[in-house]
Each structure stands twice: as structure tokens, then as C-alpha cells.
Coordinates of C-alpha atoms in Angstrom, one line a residue:
M206 CA 18.2 -8.5 -53.1
T207 CA 21.6 -9.5 -51.7
R208 CA 24.2 -7.0 -52.8
A209 CA 27.8 -8.2 -53.4
K210 CA 30.0 -7.5 -50.4
L211 CA 33.6 -6.3 -50.0
D212 CA 35.8 -7.9 -47.4
F213 CA 36.1 -5.5 -44.5
V214 CA 37.2 -7.5 -41.5
S215 CA 40.4 -9.5 -41.1
N216 CA 40.7 -12.8 -42.9
S217 CA 43.4 -15.4 -43.4
S218 CA 44.8 -13.8 -46.6
F219 CA 45.0 -10.2 -45.3
P220 CA 44.8 -10.1 -41.5
S221 CA 44.6 -6.9 -39.4
S222 CA 48.3 -6.9 -38.7
H223 CA 49.1 -6.7 -42.4
K224 CA 46.6 -4.0 -42.9
V225 CA 48.3 -2.0 -40.1
E226 CA 51.6 -2.4 -42.0
L227 CA 50.0 -1.2 -45.2
L228 CA 48.8 1.9 -43.5
K229 CA 52.4 2.7 -42.6
V230 CA 53.4 2.9 -46.3
D231 CA 54.2 6.5 -47.5
N232 CA 51.4 8.2 -49.4
K233 CA 53.5 8.4 -52.6
D234 CA 53.6 4.6 -52.7
L235 CA 49.9 4.1 -52.3
S236 CA 47.0 4.4 -54.8
F237 CA 43.5 5.4 -53.7
T238 CA 40.3 4.5 -55.6
L239 CA 37.2 6.3 -54.4
T240 CA 33.9 5.0 -55.7
Y241 CA 30.9 7.3 -55.4
W242 CA 28.0 8.4 -57.5
E243 CA 28.6 10.8 -60.3
L244 CA 27.5 13.6 -58.1
C245 CA 28.9 16.1 -55.6
A246 CA 27.5 15.7 -52.1
A247 CA 29.0 13.0 -49.8
G248 CA 32.0 12.1 -52.0
S249 CA 33.2 15.7 -52.6
T250 CA 35.4 16.2 -49.5
S251 CA 37.3 13.0 -50.0
R252 CA 37.8 13.8 -53.7
E253 CA 39.2 17.2 -52.8
I254 CA 41.5 15.9 -50.1
L255 CA 43.0 13.5 -52.6
V256 CA 43.4 16.3 -55.2
Y257 CA 44.9 18.6 -52.6
G258 CA 47.3 15.9 -51.4
K259 CA 48.5 15.2 -55.0
A260 CA 47.8 11.5 -54.3
H261 CA 47.7 8.7 -56.9
Y262 CA 44.0 8.5 -57.1
E263 CA 41.2 7.3 -59.3
F264 CA 37.5 8.4 -59.1
T265 CA 35.1 5.7 -60.2
Y266 CA 31.3 5.7 -60.5
P267 CA 28.8 2.8 -60.4
D268 CA 26.7 2.2 -63.4
N269 CA 23.0 2.1 -62.7
E270 CA 22.4 -1.3 -64.2
G271 CA 25.1 -2.9 -62.1
W272 CA 23.9 -1.2 -59.0
A273 CA 20.3 -2.3 -59.7
K274 CA 21.4 -5.9 -60.1
G275 CA 23.5 -5.7 -56.9
T276 CA 26.7 -6.7 -58.7
I277 CA 28.7 -3.7 -57.5
P278 CA 30.3 -4.7 -54.2
T279 CA 30.1 -2.5 -51.1
V280 CA 30.6 -2.8 -47.4
F281 CA 27.1 -1.6 -46.3
S282 CA 25.2 -1.4 -49.6
V283 CA 25.9 2.3 -49.8
L284 CA 28.7 4.6 -51.2
P285 CA 31.3 6.0 -50.9
V286 CA 33.9 3.2 -50.7
L287 CA 37.6 3.8 -50.7
K288 CA 40.2 1.1 -51.8
I289 CA 43.9 1.5 -50.9
K290 CA 46.7 -0.4 -52.6
D291 CA 50.4 -0.5 -52.5
R292 CA 51.8 0.7 -55.8
R293 CA 55.3 -0.7 -55.4
P294 CA 56.0 -3.6 -57.8
S295 CA 57.9 -5.6 -55.2
S296 CA 55.5 -5.0 -52.4
T297 CA 54.5 -7.8 -50.0
F298 CA 51.0 -6.4 -50.3
Q299 CA 50.8 -6.8 -54.0
G300 CA 47.3 -7.9 -55.0
K301 CA 45.8 -6.9 -51.6
E302 CA 43.6 -3.9 -51.0
L303 CA 42.4 -2.2 -47.8
V304 CA 38.8 -1.1 -47.9
L305 CA 37.1 1.7 -46.0
A306 CA 33.5 2.7 -46.0
E307 CA 31.3 5.6 -44.7
A308 CA 32.0 9.2 -45.9
S309 CA 32.9 10.6 -42.4
V310 CA 35.4 7.8 -41.8
I311 CA 37.0 8.1 -45.2
D312 CA 37.1 11.9 -44.9
T313 CA 38.8 11.9 -41.6
F314 CA 41.2 9.1 -42.5
L315 CA 42.4 10.9 -45.7
A316 CA 42.6 14.2 -43.7
G317 CA 45.0 12.6 -41.3
R318 CA 47.1 11.1 -44.2
F319 CA 47.4 14.5 -45.9
G320 CA 48.1 16.8 -43.0
L321 CA 44.6 18.3 -42.6
L322 CA 44.0 17.4 -38.9
G323 CA 46.0 20.2 -37.2
E324 CA 49.3 20.2 -35.4
N325 CA 48.4 18.3 -32.3
E326 CA 45.8 16.1 -30.6
W327 CA 43.7 19.0 -29.4
E328 CA 43.6 20.7 -32.9
S329 CA 42.7 17.3 -34.3
L330 CA 39.8 17.0 -31.9
A331 CA 38.6 20.5 -32.6
I332 CA 38.8 20.0 -36.4
K333 CA 36.8 16.8 -36.2
T334 CA 34.2 18.5 -34.0
F335 CA 33.6 21.2 -36.5
Y336 CA 33.6 18.7 -39.4
S337 CA 31.0 16.6 -37.6
N338 CA 28.7 19.6 -37.1
I339 CA 29.1 20.7 -40.7
H340 CA 28.4 17.1 -42.0
Y341 CA 25.1 16.9 -40.2
L342 CA 23.9 20.3 -41.5
R343 CA 23.6 18.6 -44.9
E344 CA 22.1 15.4 -43.5
R345 CA 19.4 17.4 -41.7
Y346 CA 18.6 19.0 -45.0
F347 CA 17.8 15.6 -46.5
S348 CA 15.7 14.5 -43.6
S349 CA 13.9 17.9 -43.1
V350 CA 13.4 19.1 -46.7
I351 CA 13.9 16.4 -49.3
I352 CA 12.3 13.4 -47.7
V353 CA 9.0 15.0 -47.1
P354 CA 5.8 15.0 -49.3
P355 CA 6.2 17.5 -52.2
E356 CA 3.3 19.6 -51.0
L357 CA 5.1 20.2 -47.7
R358 CA 8.5 21.0 -49.1
K359 CA 8.1 24.7 -49.4
K360 CA 7.3 25.1 -45.7
A361 CA 9.9 22.6 -44.7
R362 CA 12.5 24.5 -46.7
E363 CA 11.6 27.8 -45.0
D364 CA 11.6 26.2 -41.6
Y365 CA 15.1 24.7 -42.3
L366 CA 16.4 28.0 -43.7
N367 CA 15.2 30.0 -40.6
G368 CA 15.9 27.3 -38.1
S369 CA 18.8 24.8 -38.6
L370 CA 20.7 26.7 -41.2
T371 CA 20.5 30.1 -39.5
K372 CA 21.5 28.5 -36.1
F373 CA 24.4 26.8 -37.8
C374 CA 25.6 30.0 -39.3
E375 CA 25.4 31.8 -36.0
D376 CA 27.3 29.1 -34.1
H377 CA 30.0 28.8 -36.6
E378 CA 30.4 32.5 -37.1
Y379 CA 31.1 32.8 -33.3
H380 CA 33.8 30.2 -33.4
L381 CA 35.4 31.5 -36.6
K382 CA 35.6 35.0 -35.1
A383 CA 37.2 33.4 -32.0
N384 CA 39.9 32.1 -34.3
G385 CA 40.5 35.5 -35.8
S386 CA 38.2 35.4 -38.8
N387 CA 41.2 34.3 -40.8
G388 CA 39.5 31.9 -43.2
H389 CA 40.3 28.8 -41.1
Y390 CA 38.5 27.0 -38.3
V391 CA 41.7 26.1 -36.4
G392 CA 44.9 28.1 -36.4
N393 CA 46.2 29.5 -39.7
K394 CA 46.3 26.3 -41.7
L395 CA 44.0 24.6 -44.1
S396 CA 42.0 21.7 -42.4
L397 CA 39.4 19.1 -43.0
A398 CA 36.8 21.4 -41.5
D399 CA 37.6 24.2 -44.0
I400 CA 37.4 22.0 -47.0
H401 CA 34.2 20.3 -45.8
L402 CA 32.4 23.6 -45.1
S403 CA 33.3 24.8 -48.6
N404 CA 31.9 21.6 -50.1
V405 CA 28.7 21.8 -48.1
I406 CA 28.1 25.4 -49.1
H407 CA 28.7 24.3 -52.7
F408 CA 26.3 21.5 -52.2
F409 CA 23.5 23.9 -51.3
A410 CA 24.1 25.7 -54.6
T411 CA 23.0 22.6 -56.4
V412 CA 19.8 21.7 -54.5
P413 CA 16.3 23.2 -54.3
L414 CA 17.2 25.5 -51.4
G415 CA 19.5 27.1 -53.8
K416 CA 19.9 30.9 -53.9
M417 CA 18.2 31.5 -50.5
A418 CA 20.7 29.3 -48.7
L419 CA 23.7 31.0 -50.3
D420 CA 22.3 34.4 -49.5
R421 CA 22.0 33.3 -45.8
F422 CA 25.6 32.0 -45.8
K423 CA 26.9 35.3 -47.3
Q424 CA 25.5 37.2 -44.3
Y425 CA 28.2 35.7 -42.1
E426 CA 31.5 37.2 -43.2
S427 CA 33.8 34.9 -41.2
L428 CA 32.0 31.8 -42.5
W429 CA 32.0 32.9 -46.1
K430 CA 35.7 33.7 -45.8
V431 CA 36.4 30.1 -45.2
K432 CA 34.7 29.2 -48.4
E433 CA 36.7 31.8 -50.3
T434 CA 40.0 30.7 -48.7
V435 CA 39.5 27.1 -49.7
E436 CA 38.6 28.1 -53.3
K437 CA 42.0 29.9 -53.5
V438 CA 44.0 26.8 -52.7
P439 CA 45.8 26.1 -56.1
E440 CA 45.0 22.4 -56.3
I441 CA 41.4 22.8 -55.3
A442 CA 40.9 25.9 -57.6
E443 CA 42.3 23.9 -60.5
W444 CA 40.0 20.9 -59.7
R445 CA 36.9 23.0 -59.5
Q446 CA 37.6 24.4 -62.9
S447 CA 38.2 21.0 -64.4
A448 CA 35.8 19.4 -66.9
T449 CA 35.4 16.4 -64.5
F450 CA 34.2 18.7 -61.6
K451 CA 31.9 20.7 -63.9
G452 CA 30.4 17.4 -65.0
L453 CA 29.8 16.3 -61.4
E454 CA 28.3 19.7 -60.7
E455 CA 25.9 19.5 -63.7
A456 CA 24.9 16.0 -62.8
T457 CA 24.1 17.1 -59.2
L458 CA 22.0 20.0 -60.4
G459 CA 20.0 17.6 -62.7
F460 CA 19.6 15.0 -60.0
Y461 CA 18.3 17.2 -57.2
V462 CA 16.1 19.5 -59.3
N463 CA 13.9 16.4 -59.7
M464 CA 13.3 16.4 -56.0
A465 CA 12.0 20.0 -55.9
G466 CA 8.4 21.0 -55.6
P467 CA 7.0 23.0 -58.6
E468 CA 7.4 26.2 -56.7
D469 CA 11.1 25.5 -56.2
Q470 CA 12.1 25.0 -59.8
S471 CA 13.2 28.6 -60.4
E472 CA 15.4 28.5 -57.3
A473 CA 17.1 25.2 -57.8

């Protein structure tokens, strides 16, 4: 099946030079539309950055029928996709939209737009480094635990818990202590890395590794403090109590529990 495609590269109607100019427009004059599945997971961090930044945003979700038919356009046949438009009525960009794809690109782009990449180039690099390592903790879960035969999932889960997850916690606890165990990865300010860690920990609360993963995270005080610090940010706290977020959370629980082996059902 050939899936409908979104324009990504320059073309005659909206060349790169114009896209660069659109990126110079103030956040308050832009609208952001993020399309991702009606789940938490890979779309969560971008959603929370938009919420935190008080952006003009819309969260949309593909319908299963349209997705199955290939009529929902994407860049690489996967989600999320972010569309950016100029909201100003008299804008020279009226009717144009800038498209971004890939969760990590969208996350870091939005983090830069909304002041979540530190105070200087070095802090930005450090935050992106932590973010990347956090991001792949979740990806390794899929490859190591979920995408294995059901009869092997229990052992795979235990190996992941005592291997990749524990090593991750040890490494990050070390660096968080070096930053003063203050609830942030870099300096004393909320960053992309902080929000992403909080989201990834929440993700583990909705999958068949469940309670054991959370118990392991809790053993590392500095790491757990980052999660708690993010949860106290007013915009994020309000979002996580919203009916929309609760719906995403319930949908995620329902989706991933179907990937658990029978012995995992009580822990999902």
C-alpha cells in the first residue's frame, strides 16, 4: 500500500527560504497541530511542551479506518507529525504549513522554541544528550520485551529490568547527583530532559513491566525527584489531571495490556 505523503522538502510554492522566515515568527503567532495515536508513549513529551509553553495547539488522532486505507498523510508512514502555521490573518504564509516528523526531532524543536534547552550551547548539548539516552530506554523496551514471542516475554522482562533499566538508573542517578540532586538534569531550570524522563517513567506505568519498573525507579532518589519536580509544574500538573490526559492514559493501558503474556496481566 502506498500511503499518502506530506510535503517535506522545498517546492516552488513554499521554498526553504520561506520556511526559515516562518520559523522566525513569534510563538504566540503560530499554531501547532500534533498528530499522534490516542496513546501516551512517543507523542507525550511534545504534547507536554506545547501545554507548558501555553502554545496555540491542537492534538489530533488518526482514525483506524483512514490509517488502514493509507489516506492519512505522513512523511515516513509513521507518527507523530507536527504541522506549524502562521495564525496572523494578514500573514504572507497564509495557507502554508511547515511539517516536521520523527518524535525526537519534534521534541527538540519544540523544546528550543519554548525555552527548554538551557541557557547556552553547552547546556543545550547536555540536555539533548540526556534526552537521547532517556529516549532509547523506551525503545529498547520495545525491542527487548514487547517484540519477542509471548512465551519468552517473562524472561525478557526480567533481563531488561535487571540489565538495561537498572544500568540506566545507575548512570542517571550519578549525573543527577552531580547536578545537586535538585530535580533537574542541568542547572536549576526545567528542561526537555526533565519532561522526557517524567514521561518515560509514566509510560512504564502503562505497560506490562508495570509495578516492578516503578519500584526500580523509586530506588534512585535523585532520579525520582525529577519526576516529582516535573509533576509540580502548574501547566503540566493541570494537563495530567485533565479528562483528555486521563483518556490517553486509559487507552495506553488497554493497548499495551494486550501485548503482555498471561503471567504479566496482574502487573500491567
